[in-house]
Amino acid sequence: MSRPSPYRAVKAHVLARIRSGEWPPGTLVPREEDLAETFGCARMTVHRALRELADEGVVERRRRAGTRVALPTTRTAPVEIPRVDREVEAMGASYRYLRLARATEPASPSAAARLGVPEGTEVLRVECLHHANDSPFQLEERWISLDVVPAAREESFADVAPNVWLLERLPWSDVEHVIGATNATRKVAGHLGIEPGEAVLEVERRTWLERRVITYVRFLHPGRFYRLRTAGRPG
Amino acid sequence: MSRPSPYRAVKAHVLARIRSGEWPPGTLVPREEDLAETFGCARMTVHRALRELADEGVVERRRRAGTRVALPTTRTAPVEIPRVDREVEAMGASYRYLRLARATEPASPSAAARLGVPEGTEVLRVECLHHANDSPFQLEERWISLDVVPAAREESFADVAPNVWLLERLPWSDVEHVIGATNATRKVAGHLGIEPGEAVLEVERRTWLERRVITYVRFLHPGRFYRLRTAGRPG
DNA sequence: GAGTGGTCTAGACCACTTT
DNA sequence: AAGTGGTCTAGACCACTCA
């Protein structure tokens, strides 16, 4: 262990009491001023420790009412949705990208709804496949709003994956994910090298730049092989 | 809008530059001291703003090297895994819990591995079903380590869901989730009221208390109806 | 060695909520 | 009205990392 800085010491102290069960949910944590005196440090130092614990959902703070240990039921764990190419490489496998289709076309009702544009607006649709060690790992179907990203009209996406291309050019302000499970259609099964009807993990993502949808994308993964993983702590 | 506090103003200023594209990834953000002068505030105030942006993954900071706009590719979005009963109620549906089975039994090899106990150790297995408006919403199979939670031996779980019971009694220090898709077996399909072979969303969760696994649980949701959802921002 | 961020202090005043 | 957290200041010194 290294010497913990004072604010870390305060955090650790409070967390240890909570985890040991000594301070069950609802317990009133000592006032900042008292903790500062206990630890022989400034109130700002204690404040930072408690503020971070509050940000992490470990405690709840209200002026006048003080700081209380939060009910663990209100806490949720973050799940990370990784970028496929990096994930493949992290597994020590070789990554390969293959474009299946690219077309500018009038937005279908569902695509228009998801991109937030009028039906029939010209949008770019790209379909591609990501491989790990030459076996299909992710099937991607993507719509890009040409209003927001006009430069995409000139890009073939034959060699560069759309997510890489987009991320290098555009910042984003909001993102939404929807995760579900579905049965592989014959077409999907053919691309992923599985049997029709096999379960596939479906991740849909919409990305915004200041209220306008940049892109809507649907990823399909073979359910037998692919998992989303995460680890988290309450604090 | 209300008057933002100075540190929020600094955060907003930096975020706006990044989102507008004026500061693309890799751009060097002004030094704390310079920003403090620009905003006419103390360096600590700027520091807090930049520290929060760094915690959120928007910028990367290194001593001597300064603060740089992070590559958006390194950012990930959090997904919240909600508690089922609350989720059902949030949809305006009525929630119902049904215990299917409860038994203390020697840990099978796979259960032992997941709980981190020797094979054959006595563990508690609970199987139950969660309903929304009387239709099955989630099938749950759970193993509880009796070494860590001896009190569970006396609880029937006939009326109280294990997660609620556990959360009211025990704090936790770590959690891991694995999300995948699988095909419903005949038994699973029967419980969930779907056809065998239909895609189901599978969420596995392990919860630790200081290096010891409290419980391992596997949730199965009908893929046709259930989705995990999230929304996030880069900062 | 020099320049950046990381942390801390010992105050101060403000904002909010409960009494 | 009083008590709590929320924020800020104007310094200070330390830790790390690059040149």
mmCIF file of N, CA and C (backbone and C1' of nucleotides) in Angstrom, chain B residues 5-8 40-45 48 62-64, chain D residues 6-19:
data_model
loop_
_atom_site.group_PDB
_atom_site.id
_atom_site.type_symbol
_atom_site.label_atom_id
_atom_site.label_comp_id
_atom_site.label_asym_id
_atom_site.label_seq_id
_atom_site.Cartn_x
_atom_site.Cartn_y
_atom_site.Cartn_z
ATOM 1 N N SER B 5 -22.454 28.309 -11.064
ATOM 2 C CA SER B 5 -21.319 28.629 -10.210
ATOM 3 C C SER B 5 -20.067 28.648 -11.070
ATOM 4 N N PRO B 6 -19.018 29.331 -10.612
ATOM 5 C CA PRO B 6 -17.804 29.466 -11.418
ATOM 6 C C PRO B 6 -17.249 28.132 -11.917
ATOM 7 N N TYR B 7 -17.215 27.110 -11.069
ATOM 8 C CA TYR B 7 -16.610 25.870 -11.561
ATOM 9 C C TYR B 7 -17.467 25.238 -12.643
ATOM 10 N N ARG B 8 -18.777 25.422 -12.542
ATOM 11 C CA ARG B 8 -19.651 24.936 -13.609
ATOM 12 C C ARG B 8 -19.444 25.739 -14.885
ATOM 13 N N GLY B 40 -11.184 34.823 -13.868
ATOM 14 C CA GLY B 40 -11.112 35.645 -12.664
ATOM 15 C C GLY B 40 -11.474 34.874 -11.415
ATOM 16 N N CYS B 41 -11.012 33.628 -11.329
ATOM 17 C CA CYS B 41 -11.300 32.833 -10.137
ATOM 18 C C CYS B 41 -10.026 32.160 -9.656
ATOM 19 N N ALA B 42 -10.144 31.432 -8.543
ATOM 20 C CA ALA B 42 -8.963 30.771 -7.982
ATOM 21 C C ALA B 42 -8.614 29.528 -8.792
ATOM 22 N N ARG B 43 -7.361 29.106 -8.702
ATOM 23 C CA ARG B 43 -6.945 27.920 -9.453
ATOM 24 C C ARG B 43 -7.692 26.685 -8.978
ATOM 25 N N MET B 44 -7.977 26.585 -7.686
ATOM 26 C CA MET B 44 -8.719 25.443 -7.150
ATOM 27 C C MET B 44 -10.057 25.279 -7.862
ATOM 28 N N THR B 45 -10.681 26.388 -8.178
ATOM 29 C CA THR B 45 -11.984 26.347 -8.834
ATOM 30 C C THR B 45 -11.853 25.739 -10.226
ATOM 31 N N ARG B 48 -11.067 21.978 -9.930
ATOM 32 C CA ARG B 48 -12.209 21.087 -9.716
ATOM 33 C C ARG B 48 -12.949 20.815 -11.021
ATOM 34 N N ARG B 62 -2.112 14.969 -17.361
ATOM 35 C CA ARG B 62 -0.853 14.429 -16.858
ATOM 36 C C ARG B 62 0.004 15.578 -16.377
ATOM 37 N N ARG B 63 0.644 15.371 -15.249
ATOM 38 C CA ARG B 63 1.499 16.433 -14.729
ATOM 39 C C ARG B 63 2.559 16.752 -15.768
ATOM 40 N N ARG B 64 2.906 17.935 -15.755
ATOM 41 C CA ARG B 64 3.916 18.454 -16.677
ATOM 42 C C ARG B 64 3.400 18.511 -18.117
ATOM 43 P P DG D 6 -23.158 19.177 -0.283
ATOM 44 O "O5'" DG D 6 -23.145 20.747 -0.510
ATOM 45 C "C5'" DG D 6 -24.167 21.354 -1.278
ATOM 46 C "C4'" DG D 6 -23.594 22.519 -2.056
ATOM 47 C "C3'" DG D 6 -22.346 22.167 -2.854
ATOM 48 O "O3'" DG D 6 -22.457 22.756 -4.153
ATOM 49 C "C1'" DG D 6 -21.869 23.952 -1.362
ATOM 50 P P DT D 7 -21.286 22.629 -5.194
ATOM 51 O "O5'" DT D 7 -20.456 23.945 -4.905
ATOM 52 C "C5'" DT D 7 -21.054 25.197 -5.154
ATOM 53 C "C4'" DT D 7 -20.125 26.296 -4.698
ATOM 54 C "C3'" DT D 7 -18.774 26.316 -5.398
ATOM 55 O "O3'" DT D 7 -18.791 27.387 -6.315
ATOM 56 C "C1'" DT D 7 -18.606 26.800 -3.057
ATOM 57 P P DC D 8 -17.603 27.618 -7.300
ATOM 58 O "O5'" DC D 8 -16.628 28.566 -6.465
ATOM 59 C "C5'" DC D 8 -17.129 29.793 -5.993
ATOM 60 C "C4'" DC D 8 -16.140 30.392 -5.015
ATOM 61 C "C3'" DC D 8 -14.697 30.420 -5.514
ATOM 62 O "O3'" DC D 8 -14.380 31.739 -5.959
ATOM 63 C "C1'" DC D 8 -14.884 29.882 -3.173
ATOM 64 P P DT D 9 -12.902 32.024 -6.534
ATOM 65 O "O5'" DT D 9 -12.056 32.386 -5.243
ATOM 66 C "C5'" DT D 9 -12.565 33.363 -4.349
ATOM 67 C "C4'" DT D 9 -11.552 33.614 -3.245
ATOM 68 C "C3'" DT D 9 -10.098 33.723 -3.718
ATOM 69 O "O3'" DT D 9 -9.507 34.846 -3.097
ATOM 70 C "C1'" DT D 9 -10.276 32.116 -1.987
ATOM 71 P P DA D 10 -8.780 35.967 -4.016
ATOM 72 O "O5'" DA D 10 -7.299 35.929 -3.408
ATOM 73 C "C5'" DA D 10 -7.148 35.975 -1.983
ATOM 74 C "C4'" DA D 10 -5.895 35.219 -1.590
ATOM 75 C "C3'" DA D 10 -4.770 35.256 -2.645
ATOM 76 O "O3'" DA D 10 -3.538 35.419 -1.954
ATOM 77 C "C1'" DA D 10 -5.250 33.042 -2.090
ATOM 78 P P DG D 11 -2.244 35.885 -2.680
ATOM 79 O "O5'" DG D 11 -1.421 34.546 -2.992
ATOM 80 C "C5'" DG D 11 -0.373 34.250 -2.181
ATOM 81 C "C4'" DG D 11 -0.770 33.170 -1.176
ATOM 82 C "C3'" DG D 11 0.211 32.034 -1.062
ATOM 83 O "O3'" DG D 11 1.268 32.407 -0.208
ATOM 84 C "C1'" DG D 11 -2.047 31.251 -0.963
ATOM 85 P P DA D 12 2.759 32.008 -0.503
ATOM 86 O "O5'" DA D 12 2.759 30.464 -0.120
ATOM 87 C "C5'" DA D 12 2.249 30.058 1.151
ATOM 88 C "C4'" DA D 12 2.146 28.559 1.171
ATOM 89 C "C3'" DA D 12 3.387 27.879 0.590
ATOM 90 O "O3'" DA D 12 4.218 27.447 1.654
ATOM 91 C "C1'" DA D 12 1.301 26.856 -0.113
ATOM 92 P P DC D 13 5.742 27.056 1.344
ATOM 93 O "O5'" DC D 13 5.609 25.512 0.994
ATOM 94 C "C5'" DC D 13 4.964 24.648 1.922
ATOM 95 C "C4'" DC D 13 4.644 23.344 1.230
ATOM 96 C "C3'" DC D 13 5.840 22.675 0.520
ATOM 97 O "O3'" DC D 13 6.023 21.387 1.064
ATOM 98 C "C1'" DC D 13 3.917 22.683 -0.852
ATOM 99 P P DC D 14 7.183 20.429 0.633
ATOM 100 O "O5'" DC D 14 6.415 19.289 -0.155
ATOM 101 C "C5'" DC D 14 5.155 18.848 0.323
ATOM 102 C "C4'" DC D 14 4.508 17.924 -0.706
ATOM 103 C "C3'" DC D 14 5.483 16.973 -1.386
ATOM 104 O "O3'" DC D 14 4.895 15.689 -1.433
ATOM 105 C "C1'" DC D 14 4.315 18.212 -3.011
ATOM 106 P P DA D 15 5.666 14.460 -2.012
ATOM 107 O "O5'" DA D 15 5.070 14.366 -3.486
ATOM 108 C "C5'" DA D 15 3.690 14.125 -3.662
ATOM 109 C "C4'" DA D 15 3.437 13.657 -5.071
ATOM 110 C "C3'" DA D 15 4.459 12.691 -5.630
ATOM 111 O "O3'" DA D 15 3.761 11.808 -6.487
ATOM 112 C "C1'" DA D 15 4.500 14.661 -6.918
ATOM 113 P P DC D 16 4.433 10.511 -7.044
ATOM 114 O "O5'" DC D 16 4.540 10.761 -8.600
ATOM 115 C "C5'" DC D 16 3.375 11.166 -9.308
ATOM 116 C "C4'" DC D 16 3.789 11.964 -10.507
ATOM 117 C "C3'" DC D 16 4.741 11.246 -11.459
ATOM 118 O "O3'" DC D 16 3.982 10.910 -12.591
ATOM 119 C "C1'" DC D 16 5.287 13.549 -11.178
ATOM 120 P P DT D 17 4.501 9.885 -13.656
ATOM 121 O "O5'" DT D 17 5.113 10.827 -14.767
ATOM 122 C "C5'" DT D 17 4.327 11.882 -15.272
ATOM 123 C "C4'" DT D 17 5.181 12.827 -16.082
ATOM 124 C "C3'" DT D 17 6.202 12.147 -16.992
ATOM 125 O "O3'" DT D 17 6.144 12.819 -18.222
ATOM 126 C "C1'" DT D 17 7.255 13.794 -15.701
ATOM 127 P P DC D 18 6.181 11.999 -19.575
ATOM 128 O "O5'" DC D 18 7.005 12.990 -20.535
ATOM 129 C "C5'" DC D 18 6.476 14.274 -20.787
ATOM 130 C "C4'" DC D 18 7.573 15.303 -20.596
ATOM 131 C "C3'" DC D 18 8.728 15.195 -21.585
ATOM 132 O "O3'" DC D 18 8.636 16.290 -22.479
ATOM 133 C "C1'" DC D 18 9.460 15.712 -19.356
ATOM 134 P P DA D 19 9.526 16.215 -23.796
ATOM 135 O "O5'" DA D 19 10.771 17.123 -23.383
ATOM 136 C "C5'" DA D 19 10.560 18.513 -23.145
ATOM 137 C "C4'" DA D 19 11.789 19.105 -22.501
ATOM 138 C "C3'" DA D 19 13.037 19.080 -23.386
ATOM 139 O "O3'" DA D 19 13.738 20.308 -23.226
ATOM 140 C "C1'" DA D 19 13.476 17.948 -21.358
#
